[in-house]
Amino acid sequence: DAGVIQSPRHEVTEMGQEVTLRCKPISGHNSLFWYRQTMMRGLELLIYFNNNVPIDDSGMPEDRFSAKMPNASFSTLKIQPSEPRDSAVYFCASSFGQVAGFGPGTRLTVL
Amino acid sequence: GEDVEQSLFLSVREGDSSVINCTYTDSSSTYLYWYKQEPGAGLQLLTYIFSNMDMKQDQRLTVLLNKKDKHLSLRIADTQTGDSAIYFCAEYDKLIFGTGTRLQVFP
């Protein structure tokens, strides 16, 4: 079975550019989570969806961040405009009941 | 809001047992998880416990849950150098993670 798939694995961009991170959850999972991991802040929950509906986006740091889940098999996290302090590893996770899986992460560097 | 806390570091000698502790605040959590993260890698689910259980054993891993005190622990028996990693506890319904405990195993 394929696990959670994230793309790209690495992204280097310049300040001010738009960045789009993509996630394909495990088939059959009905919850999807976006996290950001940095040395300073650890693993922060940004937003989570249940049945494609955003349930809690209180972790989204600023209006520059937005997330969508147009269907059960795809989600995006967009940063526009990006800033150097957005540099981090962004993880996507999905779950169904107690079964949860993580993607490999996207390492974002904003210069 | 919900919060999950862990101690930051733990050092043990190879062959000893390791105990990593976690406290959480959300009493409605249905599951509690332990994840492992090796350097530069993603998170690997180690084990989980349903909130109506108080213990779960899985090979070298023992999870203890004290729901009254909202305290979760992970015991690793016969700790090996390959167990060196960061260990995260997490509570579900919102899959909130703790700060992570960096386990260092010395030969």
Tab-separated table of C-alpha atoms in Angstrom:
chain	number	residue	atom	x	y	z
A	1	ASP	CA	0.000	0.000	0.000
A	2	ALA	CA	1.218	3.495	-0.801
A	3	GLY	CA	1.689	5.717	2.193
A	4	VAL	CA	1.062	9.442	2.304
A	5	ILE	CA	2.692	11.035	-0.717
A	6	GLN	CA	4.070	14.557	-0.653
A	7	SER	CA	5.583	16.651	-3.410
A	8	PRO	CA	7.961	18.186	-3.939
A	9	ARG	CA	10.421	16.648	-1.478
A	10	HIS	CA	12.605	19.733	-1.608
A	11	GLU	CA	11.748	23.276	-2.621
A	12	VAL	CA	14.081	26.247	-2.779
A	13	THR	CA	12.531	29.566	-3.641
A	14	GLU	CA	13.119	33.250	-3.277
A	15	MET	CA	11.360	35.526	-0.854
A	16	GLY	CA	8.092	36.810	-2.273
A	17	GLN	CA	7.423	33.814	-4.497
A	18	GLU	CA	4.360	31.613	-4.213
A	19	VAL	CA	4.957	28.091	-2.932
A	20	THR	CA	2.519	25.191	-3.290
A	21	LEU	CA	3.008	21.968	-1.374
A	22	ARG	CA	1.007	18.907	-2.327
A	23	CYS	CA	-0.244	15.898	-0.437
A	24	LYS	CA	-1.999	12.687	-1.414
A	25	PRO	CA	-3.406	10.949	1.667
A	26	ILE	CA	-3.675	7.218	2.135
A	27	SER	CA	-6.701	5.903	0.290
A	28	GLY	CA	-9.694	5.513	2.602
A	29	HIS	CA	-8.404	7.910	5.231
A	30	ASN	CA	-10.899	10.623	6.086
A	31	SER	CA	-8.742	13.068	8.058
A	32	LEU	CA	-5.786	15.033	6.755
A	33	PHE	CA	-3.312	17.133	8.711
A	34	TRP	CA	-0.640	19.660	7.741
A	35	TYR	CA	2.312	20.254	10.080
A	36	ARG	CA	5.369	22.470	10.093
A	37	GLN	CA	8.558	21.365	11.839
A	38	THR	CA	11.386	23.698	12.835
A	39	MET	CA	14.140	23.458	15.403
A	40	MET	CA	12.722	26.392	17.329
A	41	ARG	CA	9.032	25.480	17.370
A	42	GLY	CA	9.039	21.715	17.021
A	43	LEU	CA	6.115	20.084	15.223
A	44	GLU	CA	3.194	22.488	14.850
A	45	LEU	CA	-0.251	21.518	13.617
A	46	LEU	CA	-1.257	24.068	10.992
A	47	ILE	CA	-4.653	22.813	9.851
A	48	TYR	CA	-6.668	19.636	9.679
A	49	PHE	CA	-9.504	18.450	7.485
A	50	ASN	CA	-12.166	15.869	8.130
A	51	ASN	CA	-14.026	14.508	5.100
A	52	ASN	CA	-12.416	17.283	3.011
A	53	VAL	CA	-13.775	20.041	5.252
A	54	PRO	CA	-11.351	22.257	7.206
A	55	ILE	CA	-12.103	21.704	10.881
A	56	ASP	CA	-9.444	23.720	12.645
A	57	ASP	CA	-7.064	26.179	11.010
A	58	SER	CA	-6.062	27.967	14.194
A	59	GLY	CA	-2.471	26.863	13.701
A	60	MET	CA	-2.094	28.624	10.366
A	61	PRO	CA	0.428	31.334	11.184
A	62	GLU	CA	-0.738	34.115	8.887
A	63	ASP	CA	-3.037	34.942	6.029
A	64	ARG	CA	-0.145	34.191	3.710
A	65	PHE	CA	-0.856	30.510	4.391
A	66	SER	CA	-3.843	28.768	2.875
A	67	ALA	CA	-4.838	25.120	2.501
A	68	LYS	CA	-7.397	23.352	0.369
A	69	MET	CA	-8.712	19.860	0.031
A	70	PRO	CA	-10.794	19.729	-3.154
A	71	ASN	CA	-11.336	15.972	-2.889
A	72	ALA	CA	-10.537	12.999	-0.710
A	73	SER	CA	-7.280	12.235	-2.484
A	74	PHE	CA	-5.555	15.608	-2.708
A	75	SER	CA	-4.647	18.600	-0.593
A	76	THR	CA	-2.472	21.658	-1.070
A	77	LEU	CA	-0.772	24.069	1.288
A	78	LYS	CA	0.047	27.384	-0.313
A	79	ILE	CA	2.265	30.183	0.948
A	80	GLN	CA	1.949	33.498	-0.855
A	81	PRO	CA	4.164	35.458	-0.585
A	82	SER	CA	6.827	33.304	1.001
A	83	GLU	CA	9.314	34.651	3.543
A	84	PRO	CA	12.641	33.290	4.833
A	85	ARG	CA	11.041	32.487	8.204
A	86	ASP	CA	8.754	30.018	6.434
A	87	SER	CA	11.759	27.762	5.871
A	88	ALA	CA	10.918	24.461	7.541
A	89	VAL	CA	9.937	20.887	6.848
A	90	TYR	CA	6.229	20.579	6.105
A	91	PHE	CA	4.583	17.248	6.816
A	92	CYS	CA	1.233	15.945	5.732
A	93	ALA	CA	-0.486	13.141	7.634
A	94	SER	CA	-3.727	11.271	7.161
A	95	SER	CA	-5.780	9.057	9.415
A	96	PHE	CA	-8.832	6.860	9.703
A	97	GLY	CA	-9.702	6.130	13.297
A	98	GLN	CA	-6.565	5.174	15.143
A	99	VAL	CA	-4.607	4.451	11.983
A	100	ALA	CA	-2.452	7.441	11.065
A	101	GLY	CA	0.398	7.800	8.605
A	102	PHE	CA	2.860	10.549	7.803
A	103	GLY	CA	4.330	11.647	4.537
A	104	PRO	CA	8.093	12.038	4.087
A	105	GLY	CA	7.856	15.823	4.296
A	106	THR	CA	8.737	18.734	2.024
A	107	ARG	CA	11.851	20.642	2.986
A	108	LEU	CA	11.202	24.280	2.078
A	109	THR	CA	13.987	26.830	1.925
A	110	VAL	CA	13.081	30.436	1.261
A	111	LEU	CA	16.084	32.584	0.394
B	1	GLY	CA	-6.151	24.848	23.869
B	2	GLU	CA	-4.823	21.348	23.852
B	3	ASP	CA	-1.237	20.876	24.926
B	4	VAL	CA	1.158	17.941	24.987
B	5	GLU	CA	4.433	18.167	26.897
B	6	GLN	CA	7.545	16.031	27.078
B	7	SER	CA	11.000	16.321	28.565
B	8	LEU	CA	13.524	17.297	25.914
B	9	PHE	CA	16.406	14.890	26.447
B	10	LEU	CA	17.121	11.422	27.754
B	11	SER	CA	20.437	9.594	27.776
B	12	VAL	CA	20.754	5.895	28.553
B	13	ARG	CA	23.382	3.192	28.261
B	14	GLU	CA	22.936	0.432	25.725
B	15	GLY	CA	21.071	-2.506	27.255
B	16	ASP	CA	19.295	-0.406	29.882
B	17	SER	CA	15.602	0.473	29.775
B	18	SER	CA	14.459	3.894	28.613
B	19	VAL	CA	11.328	5.587	29.892
B	20	ILE	CA	9.983	8.582	28.003
B	21	ASN	CA	7.194	10.547	29.635
B	22	CYS	CA	4.420	12.699	28.255
B	23	THR	CA	1.576	14.724	29.723
B	24	TYR	CA	-1.441	15.975	27.846
B	25	THR	CA	-4.396	18.192	28.601
B	26	ASP	CA	-7.235	17.046	26.348
B	27	SER	CA	-9.347	14.627	28.370
B	28	SER	CA	-11.400	13.767	25.279
B	29	SER	CA	-8.440	12.196	23.471
B	30	THR	CA	-9.486	8.865	22.049
B	31	TYR	CA	-6.055	7.575	21.107
B	32	LEU	CA	-2.545	8.392	22.197
B	33	TYR	CA	0.414	7.690	19.983
B	34	TRP	CA	4.159	7.329	20.090
B	35	TYR	CA	6.132	8.263	16.996
B	36	LYS	CA	9.847	7.985	16.264
B	37	GLN	CA	11.806	10.378	14.079
B	38	GLU	CA	15.346	9.640	13.002
B	39	PRO	CA	17.606	12.473	11.762
B	40	GLY	CA	16.455	13.879	8.443
B	41	ALA	CA	13.548	11.459	8.226
B	42	GLY	CA	9.797	11.575	8.622
B	43	LEU	CA	7.745	10.298	11.524
B	44	GLN	CA	7.302	6.590	12.033
B	45	LEU	CA	4.388	5.316	14.085
B	46	LEU	CA	5.700	3.065	16.843
B	47	THR	CA	2.563	2.225	18.748
B	48	TYR	CA	-0.679	3.653	20.008
B	49	ILE	CA	-3.043	3.064	22.899
B	50	PHE	CA	-6.766	3.495	23.101
B	51	SER	CA	-7.824	5.837	25.869
B	52	ASN	CA	-9.781	3.178	27.741
B	53	MET	CA	-6.674	1.012	28.149
B	54	ASP	CA	-3.998	1.486	30.750
B	55	MET	CA	-1.219	-0.624	29.291
B	56	LYS	CA	-0.116	-1.989	25.957
B	57	GLN	CA	2.937	-4.118	25.252
B	58	ASP	CA	4.476	-4.580	21.827
B	59	GLN	CA	7.768	-6.496	21.830
B	60	ARG	CA	10.337	-4.192	23.495
B	61	LEU	CA	7.828	-1.362	23.857
B	62	THR	CA	5.471	-0.887	26.801
B	63	VAL	CA	3.000	1.978	26.880
B	64	LEU	CA	1.431	3.006	30.178
B	65	LEU	CA	-1.510	5.376	30.341
B	66	ASN	CA	-2.738	7.090	33.493
B	67	LYS	CA	-5.884	8.760	32.256
B	68	LYS	CA	-6.650	10.381	35.606
B	69	ASP	CA	-3.327	12.209	35.609
B	70	LYS	CA	-3.242	12.529	31.798
B	71	HIS	CA	0.175	10.914	31.782
B	72	LEU	CA	1.553	8.638	29.103
B	73	SER	CA	4.876	6.818	29.112
B	74	LEU	CA	6.870	4.717	26.677
B	75	ARG	CA	9.283	2.161	28.027
B	76	ILE	CA	11.868	0.685	25.682
B	77	ALA	CA	13.445	-2.467	27.063
B	78	ASP	CA	17.047	-3.401	26.217
B	79	THR	CA	17.663	-0.057	24.513
B	80	GLN	CA	19.958	-0.251	21.488
B	81	THR	CA	22.042	2.420	19.739
B	82	GLY	CA	19.596	2.153	16.834
B	83	ASP	CA	16.886	3.452	19.138
B	84	SER	CA	18.595	6.863	19.234
B	85	ALA	CA	16.049	9.280	17.767
B	86	ILE	CA	13.441	11.828	18.738
B	87	TYR	CA	10.280	10.345	20.216
B	88	PHE	CA	6.995	12.203	19.994
B	89	CYS	CA	3.795	11.513	21.825
B	90	ALA	CA	0.589	12.703	20.224
B	91	GLU	CA	-3.045	12.817	21.180
B	92	TYR	CA	-5.939	12.264	18.835
B	93	ASP	CA	-8.656	13.762	18.090
B	94	LYS	CA	-6.591	16.598	16.621
B	95	LEU	CA	-3.268	14.748	16.386
B	96	ILE	CA	-1.439	17.341	18.487
B	97	PHE	CA	2.210	16.478	19.054
B	98	GLY	CA	4.465	17.002	22.004
B	99	THR	CA	7.802	18.754	21.797
B	100	GLY	CA	9.651	15.492	21.308
B	101	THR	CA	12.227	13.762	23.521
B	102	ARG	CA	15.669	13.238	22.070
B	103	LEU	CA	16.878	9.811	23.184
B	104	GLN	CA	20.613	9.246	23.051
B	105	VAL	CA	21.912	5.732	23.621
B	106	PHE	CA	25.553	5.292	24.599
B	107	PRO	CA	27.433	2.058	23.913
